CSV table of C-alpha atoms in Angstrom, one decimal:
chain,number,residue,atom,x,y,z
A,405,UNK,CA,69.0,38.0,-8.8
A,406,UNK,CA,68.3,37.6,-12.4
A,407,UNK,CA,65.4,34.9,-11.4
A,408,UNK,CA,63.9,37.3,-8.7
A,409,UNK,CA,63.5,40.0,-11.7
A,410,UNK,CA,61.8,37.6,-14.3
A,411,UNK,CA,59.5,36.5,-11.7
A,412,UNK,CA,58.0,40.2,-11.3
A,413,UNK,CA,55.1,40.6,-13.7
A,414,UNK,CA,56.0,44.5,-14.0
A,415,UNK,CA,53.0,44.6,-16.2
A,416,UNK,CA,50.3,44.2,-13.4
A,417,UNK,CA,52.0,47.1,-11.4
A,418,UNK,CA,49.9,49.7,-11.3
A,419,UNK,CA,51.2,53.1,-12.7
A,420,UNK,CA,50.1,56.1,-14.7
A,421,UNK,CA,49.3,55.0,-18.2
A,422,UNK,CA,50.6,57.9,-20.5
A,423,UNK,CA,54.4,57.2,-18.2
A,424,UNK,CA,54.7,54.2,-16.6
A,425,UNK,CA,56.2,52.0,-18.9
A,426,UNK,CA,56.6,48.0,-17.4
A,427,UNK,CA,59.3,46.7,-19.9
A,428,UNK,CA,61.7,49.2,-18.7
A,429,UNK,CA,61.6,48.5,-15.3
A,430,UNK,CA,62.1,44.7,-16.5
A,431,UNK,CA,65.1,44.8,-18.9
A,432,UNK,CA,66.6,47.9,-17.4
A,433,UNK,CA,66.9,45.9,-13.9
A,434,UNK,CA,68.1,42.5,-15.7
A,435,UNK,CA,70.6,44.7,-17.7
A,436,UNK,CA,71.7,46.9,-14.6
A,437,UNK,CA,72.2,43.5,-13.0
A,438,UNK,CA,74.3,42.6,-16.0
A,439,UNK,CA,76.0,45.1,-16.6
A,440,UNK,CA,80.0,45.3,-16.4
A,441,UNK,CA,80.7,48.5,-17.6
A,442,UNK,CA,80.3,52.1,-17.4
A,443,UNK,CA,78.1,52.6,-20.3
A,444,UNK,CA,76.0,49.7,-19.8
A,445,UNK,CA,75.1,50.5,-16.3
A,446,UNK,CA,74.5,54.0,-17.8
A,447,UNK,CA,72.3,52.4,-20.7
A,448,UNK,CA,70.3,50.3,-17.9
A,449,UNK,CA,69.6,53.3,-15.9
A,450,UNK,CA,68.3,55.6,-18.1
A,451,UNK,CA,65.6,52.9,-19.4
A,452,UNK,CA,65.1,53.1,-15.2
A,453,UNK,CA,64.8,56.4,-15.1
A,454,UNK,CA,63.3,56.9,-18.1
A,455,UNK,CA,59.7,55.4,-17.1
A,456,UNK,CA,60.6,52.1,-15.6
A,457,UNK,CA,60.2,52.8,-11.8
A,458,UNK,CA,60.8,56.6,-12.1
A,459,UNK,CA,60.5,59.5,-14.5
A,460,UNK,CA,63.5,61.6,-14.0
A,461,UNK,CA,62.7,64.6,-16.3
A,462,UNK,CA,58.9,65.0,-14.9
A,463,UNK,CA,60.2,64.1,-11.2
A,464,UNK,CA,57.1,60.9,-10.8
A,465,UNK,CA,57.7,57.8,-9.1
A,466,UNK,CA,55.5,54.6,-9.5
A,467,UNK,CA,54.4,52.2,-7.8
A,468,UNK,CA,56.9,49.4,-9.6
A,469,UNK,CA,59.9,51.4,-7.5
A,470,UNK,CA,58.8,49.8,-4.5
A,471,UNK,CA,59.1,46.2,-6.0
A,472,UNK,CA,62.5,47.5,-7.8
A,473,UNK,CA,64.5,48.4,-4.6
A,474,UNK,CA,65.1,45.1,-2.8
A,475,UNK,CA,66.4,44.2,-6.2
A,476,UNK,CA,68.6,47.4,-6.4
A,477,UNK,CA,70.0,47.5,-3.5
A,478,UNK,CA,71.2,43.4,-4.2
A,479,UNK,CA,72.5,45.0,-7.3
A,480,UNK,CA,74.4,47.7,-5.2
A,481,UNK,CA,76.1,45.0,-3.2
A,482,UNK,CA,76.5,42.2,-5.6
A,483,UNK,CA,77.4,44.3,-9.3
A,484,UNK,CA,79.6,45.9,-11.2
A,485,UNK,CA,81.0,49.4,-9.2
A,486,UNK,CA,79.2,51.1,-12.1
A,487,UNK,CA,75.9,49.4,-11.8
A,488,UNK,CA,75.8,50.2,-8.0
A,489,UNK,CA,76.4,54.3,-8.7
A,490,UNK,CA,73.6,53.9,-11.2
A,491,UNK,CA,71.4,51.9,-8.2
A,492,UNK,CA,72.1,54.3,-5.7
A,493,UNK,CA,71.3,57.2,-7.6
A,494,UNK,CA,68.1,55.3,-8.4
A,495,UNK,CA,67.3,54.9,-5.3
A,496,UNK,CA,67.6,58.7,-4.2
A,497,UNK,CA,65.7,59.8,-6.8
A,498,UNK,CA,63.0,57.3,-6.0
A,499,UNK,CA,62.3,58.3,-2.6
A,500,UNK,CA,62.5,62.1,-3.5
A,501,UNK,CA,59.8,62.0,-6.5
A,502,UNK,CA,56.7,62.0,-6.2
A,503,UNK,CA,53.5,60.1,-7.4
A,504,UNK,CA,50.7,60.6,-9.7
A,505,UNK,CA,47.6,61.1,-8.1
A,506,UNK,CA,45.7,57.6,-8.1
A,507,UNK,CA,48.9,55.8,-7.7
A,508,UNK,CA,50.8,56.7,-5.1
A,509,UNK,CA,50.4,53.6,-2.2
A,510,UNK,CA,51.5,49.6,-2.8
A,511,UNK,CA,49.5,47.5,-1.0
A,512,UNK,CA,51.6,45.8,1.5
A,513,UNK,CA,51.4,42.1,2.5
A,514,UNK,CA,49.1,42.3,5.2
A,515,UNK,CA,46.8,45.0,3.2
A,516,UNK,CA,48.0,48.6,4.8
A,517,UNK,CA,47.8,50.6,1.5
A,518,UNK,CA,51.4,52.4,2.2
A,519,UNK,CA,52.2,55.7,0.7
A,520,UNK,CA,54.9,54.8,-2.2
A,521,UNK,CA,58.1,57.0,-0.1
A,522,UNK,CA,57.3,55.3,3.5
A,523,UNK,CA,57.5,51.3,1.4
A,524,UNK,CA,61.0,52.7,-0.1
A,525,UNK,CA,62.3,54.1,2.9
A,526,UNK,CA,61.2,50.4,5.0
A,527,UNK,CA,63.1,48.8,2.5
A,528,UNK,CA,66.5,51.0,2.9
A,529,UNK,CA,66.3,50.5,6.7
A,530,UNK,CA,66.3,46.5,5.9
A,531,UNK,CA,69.8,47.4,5.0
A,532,UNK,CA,70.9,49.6,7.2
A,533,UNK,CA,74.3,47.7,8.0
A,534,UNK,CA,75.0,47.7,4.3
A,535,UNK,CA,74.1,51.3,3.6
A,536,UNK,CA,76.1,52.3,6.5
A,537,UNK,CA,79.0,50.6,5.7
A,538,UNK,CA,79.2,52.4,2.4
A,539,UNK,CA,79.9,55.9,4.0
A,540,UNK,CA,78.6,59.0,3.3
A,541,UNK,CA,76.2,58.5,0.3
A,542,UNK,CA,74.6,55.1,2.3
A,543,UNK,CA,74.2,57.5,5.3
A,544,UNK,CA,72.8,60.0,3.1
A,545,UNK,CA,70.2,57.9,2.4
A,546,UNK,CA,69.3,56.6,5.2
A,547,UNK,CA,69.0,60.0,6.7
A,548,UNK,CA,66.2,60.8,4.0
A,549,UNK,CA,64.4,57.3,4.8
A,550,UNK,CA,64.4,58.6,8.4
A,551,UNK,CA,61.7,61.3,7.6
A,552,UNK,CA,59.2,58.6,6.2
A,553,UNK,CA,58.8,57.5,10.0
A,554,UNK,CA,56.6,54.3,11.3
A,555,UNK,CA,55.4,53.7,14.3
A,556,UNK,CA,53.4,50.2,15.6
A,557,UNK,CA,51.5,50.6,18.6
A,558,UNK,CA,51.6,48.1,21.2
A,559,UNK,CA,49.9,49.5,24.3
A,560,UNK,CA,48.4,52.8,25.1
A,561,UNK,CA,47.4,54.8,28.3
A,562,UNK,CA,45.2,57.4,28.8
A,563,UNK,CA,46.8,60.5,30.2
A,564,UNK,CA,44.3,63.2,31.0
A,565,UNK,CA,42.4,63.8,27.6
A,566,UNK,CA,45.4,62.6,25.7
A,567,UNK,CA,46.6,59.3,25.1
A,568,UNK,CA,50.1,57.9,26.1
A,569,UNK,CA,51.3,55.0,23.1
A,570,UNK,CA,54.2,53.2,23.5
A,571,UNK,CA,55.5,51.0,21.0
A,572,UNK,CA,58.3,50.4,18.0
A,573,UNK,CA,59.3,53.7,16.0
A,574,UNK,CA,61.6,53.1,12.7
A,575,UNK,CA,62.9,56.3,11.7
A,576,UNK,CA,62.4,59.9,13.2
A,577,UNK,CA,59.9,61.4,14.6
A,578,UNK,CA,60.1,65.0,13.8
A,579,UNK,CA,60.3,68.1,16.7
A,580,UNK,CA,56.7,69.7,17.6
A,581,UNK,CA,53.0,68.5,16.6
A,582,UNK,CA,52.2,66.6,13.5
A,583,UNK,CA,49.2,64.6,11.9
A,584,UNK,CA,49.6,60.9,11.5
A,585,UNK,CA,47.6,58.1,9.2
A,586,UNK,CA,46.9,55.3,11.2
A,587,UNK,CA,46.2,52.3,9.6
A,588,UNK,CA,44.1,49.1,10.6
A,589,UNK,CA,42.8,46.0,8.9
A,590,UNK,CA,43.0,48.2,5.8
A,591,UNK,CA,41.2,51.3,7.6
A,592,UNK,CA,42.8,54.5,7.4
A,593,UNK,CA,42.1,57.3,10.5
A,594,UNK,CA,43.9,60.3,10.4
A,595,UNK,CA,45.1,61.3,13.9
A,596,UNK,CA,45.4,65.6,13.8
A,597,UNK,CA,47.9,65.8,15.9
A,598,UNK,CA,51.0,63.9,17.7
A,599,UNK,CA,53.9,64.5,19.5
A,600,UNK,CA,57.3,62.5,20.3
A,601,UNK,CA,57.0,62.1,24.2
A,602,UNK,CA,59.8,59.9,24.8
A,603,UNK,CA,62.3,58.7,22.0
A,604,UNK,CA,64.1,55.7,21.6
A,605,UNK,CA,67.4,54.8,23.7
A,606,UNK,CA,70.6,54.0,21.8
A,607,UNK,CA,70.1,50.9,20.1
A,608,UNK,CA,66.6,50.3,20.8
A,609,UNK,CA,63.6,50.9,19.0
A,610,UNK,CA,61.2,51.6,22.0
A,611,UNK,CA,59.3,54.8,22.1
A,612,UNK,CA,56.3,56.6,23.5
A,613,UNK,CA,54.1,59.3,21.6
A,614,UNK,CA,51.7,61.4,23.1
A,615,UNK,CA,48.1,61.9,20.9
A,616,UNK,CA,46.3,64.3,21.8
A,617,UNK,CA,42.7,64.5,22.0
A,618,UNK,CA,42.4,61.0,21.5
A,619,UNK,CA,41.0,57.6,24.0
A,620,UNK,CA,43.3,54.8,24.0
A,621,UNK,CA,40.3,52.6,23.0
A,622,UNK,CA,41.0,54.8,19.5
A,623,UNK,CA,44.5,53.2,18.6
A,624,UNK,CA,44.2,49.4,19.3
A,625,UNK,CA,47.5,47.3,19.9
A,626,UNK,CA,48.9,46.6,15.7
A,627,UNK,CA,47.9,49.6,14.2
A,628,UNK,CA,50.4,51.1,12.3
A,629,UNK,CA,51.5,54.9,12.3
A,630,UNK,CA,52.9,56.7,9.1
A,631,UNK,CA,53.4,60.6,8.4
A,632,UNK,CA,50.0,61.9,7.1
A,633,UNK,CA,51.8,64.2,5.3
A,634,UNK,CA,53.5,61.0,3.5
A,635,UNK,CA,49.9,60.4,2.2
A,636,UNK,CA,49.1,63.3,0.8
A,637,UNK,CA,52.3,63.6,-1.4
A,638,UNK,CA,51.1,64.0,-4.8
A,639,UNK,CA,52.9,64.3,-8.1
């Protein structure tokens, strides 16, 4: 865990200049990781908190949270009971802050610029059997991740004007009509308006959404679906 943290270069994370402060996301993960006591867990998330990956008192999140949370959620399962409070509470407050305007997507692996809440919440879903199986407050969780929805389209069908797009949904599409960021090969098209036209089945992720206005030659088979109002959250 300890190697995983070193190997960051927290320094070439993006984040707003006058708060974003690298060497506290550093040391306070290595010493949350360490930690084996109350205060030093305490000590380790306030350098967290304090302008590491969030900045509790101005309510900001940066960019260097979505690198932090694979490793705080190892610390959550692996640490001291004190250090995996402090990680949880990290976490929440991650996904509920909100960026500074010019920072607030991570470019993912494959080049989709995600908004900063939608990479958190894909991360806590990794772990859903963990964050389940801590009760209430893993559930809690979840339950917020849920909102920051994806969807990958596989096929689509025209139907009438609209268009009929089945594929994989992680998370939960809201009730009623919403606007959607669909992104391509590093293109991002924002789709007006969308609507949940067959959910998934117990257990499966399988699920059809309706778009309306919109040719299926318009949403090839890959592109990836994400709140629009995700995008436009803005510190």
């Amino acid at each position: 865990m300890l190697d995983e943290i070193d190997a960051v270069d927290w320094s070439s994370i993006p984040g707003h200049p006058d708060w974003y402060e690298p060497d506290r996301a550093a040391r306070g993960l290595r010493a949350l990781a360490e930690a084996a006591n109350l205060v030093q867990a305490a000590e380790a998330g306030s350098r967290l908190g304090g302008g590491g990956i969030v900045h509790g008192h101005s309510a900001a999140v940066f960019p260097a949270a979505v690198v932090a949370v694979p490793r705080l959620l190892d610390i959550a399962q692996q640490g001291h009971p004190a250090a995996k409070d402090t990680a949880l509470g990290l976490l929440d407050e991650a996904l509920s802050c909100y960026p500074h305007a010019g920072y607030t997507r991570v470019v993912a692996p494959d080049g989709t610029a995600v908004p900063i809440c939608c990479a958190i919440a894909h991360h806590l879903r990794a772990r859903t059997d963990f964050l389940v199986g801590l009760g209430k407050r893993g559930k809690s969780l979840l339950a917020d991740a849920a909102a920051h929805w994806r969807f990958e389209i596989r096929e689509c069908v025209a139907d009438s004007s609209d268009t009929a797009a089945f594929g994989t949904l992680a998370g939960c599409f809201p009730d009623g009509v919403h606007a959607a960021e669909m992104h391509l090969e590093g293109v991002i098209t924002v789709l007006s308006e969308l609507t949940l036209e067959y959910p998934p089945a117990e257990g499966s992720l399988e699920a059809c959404l309706r778009v309306i206005a919109r040719h299926p030659g318009e949403l090839p088979p890959g592109a990836l679906l994400f709140p629009a109002e995700c995008g436009d959250r803005v510190h």
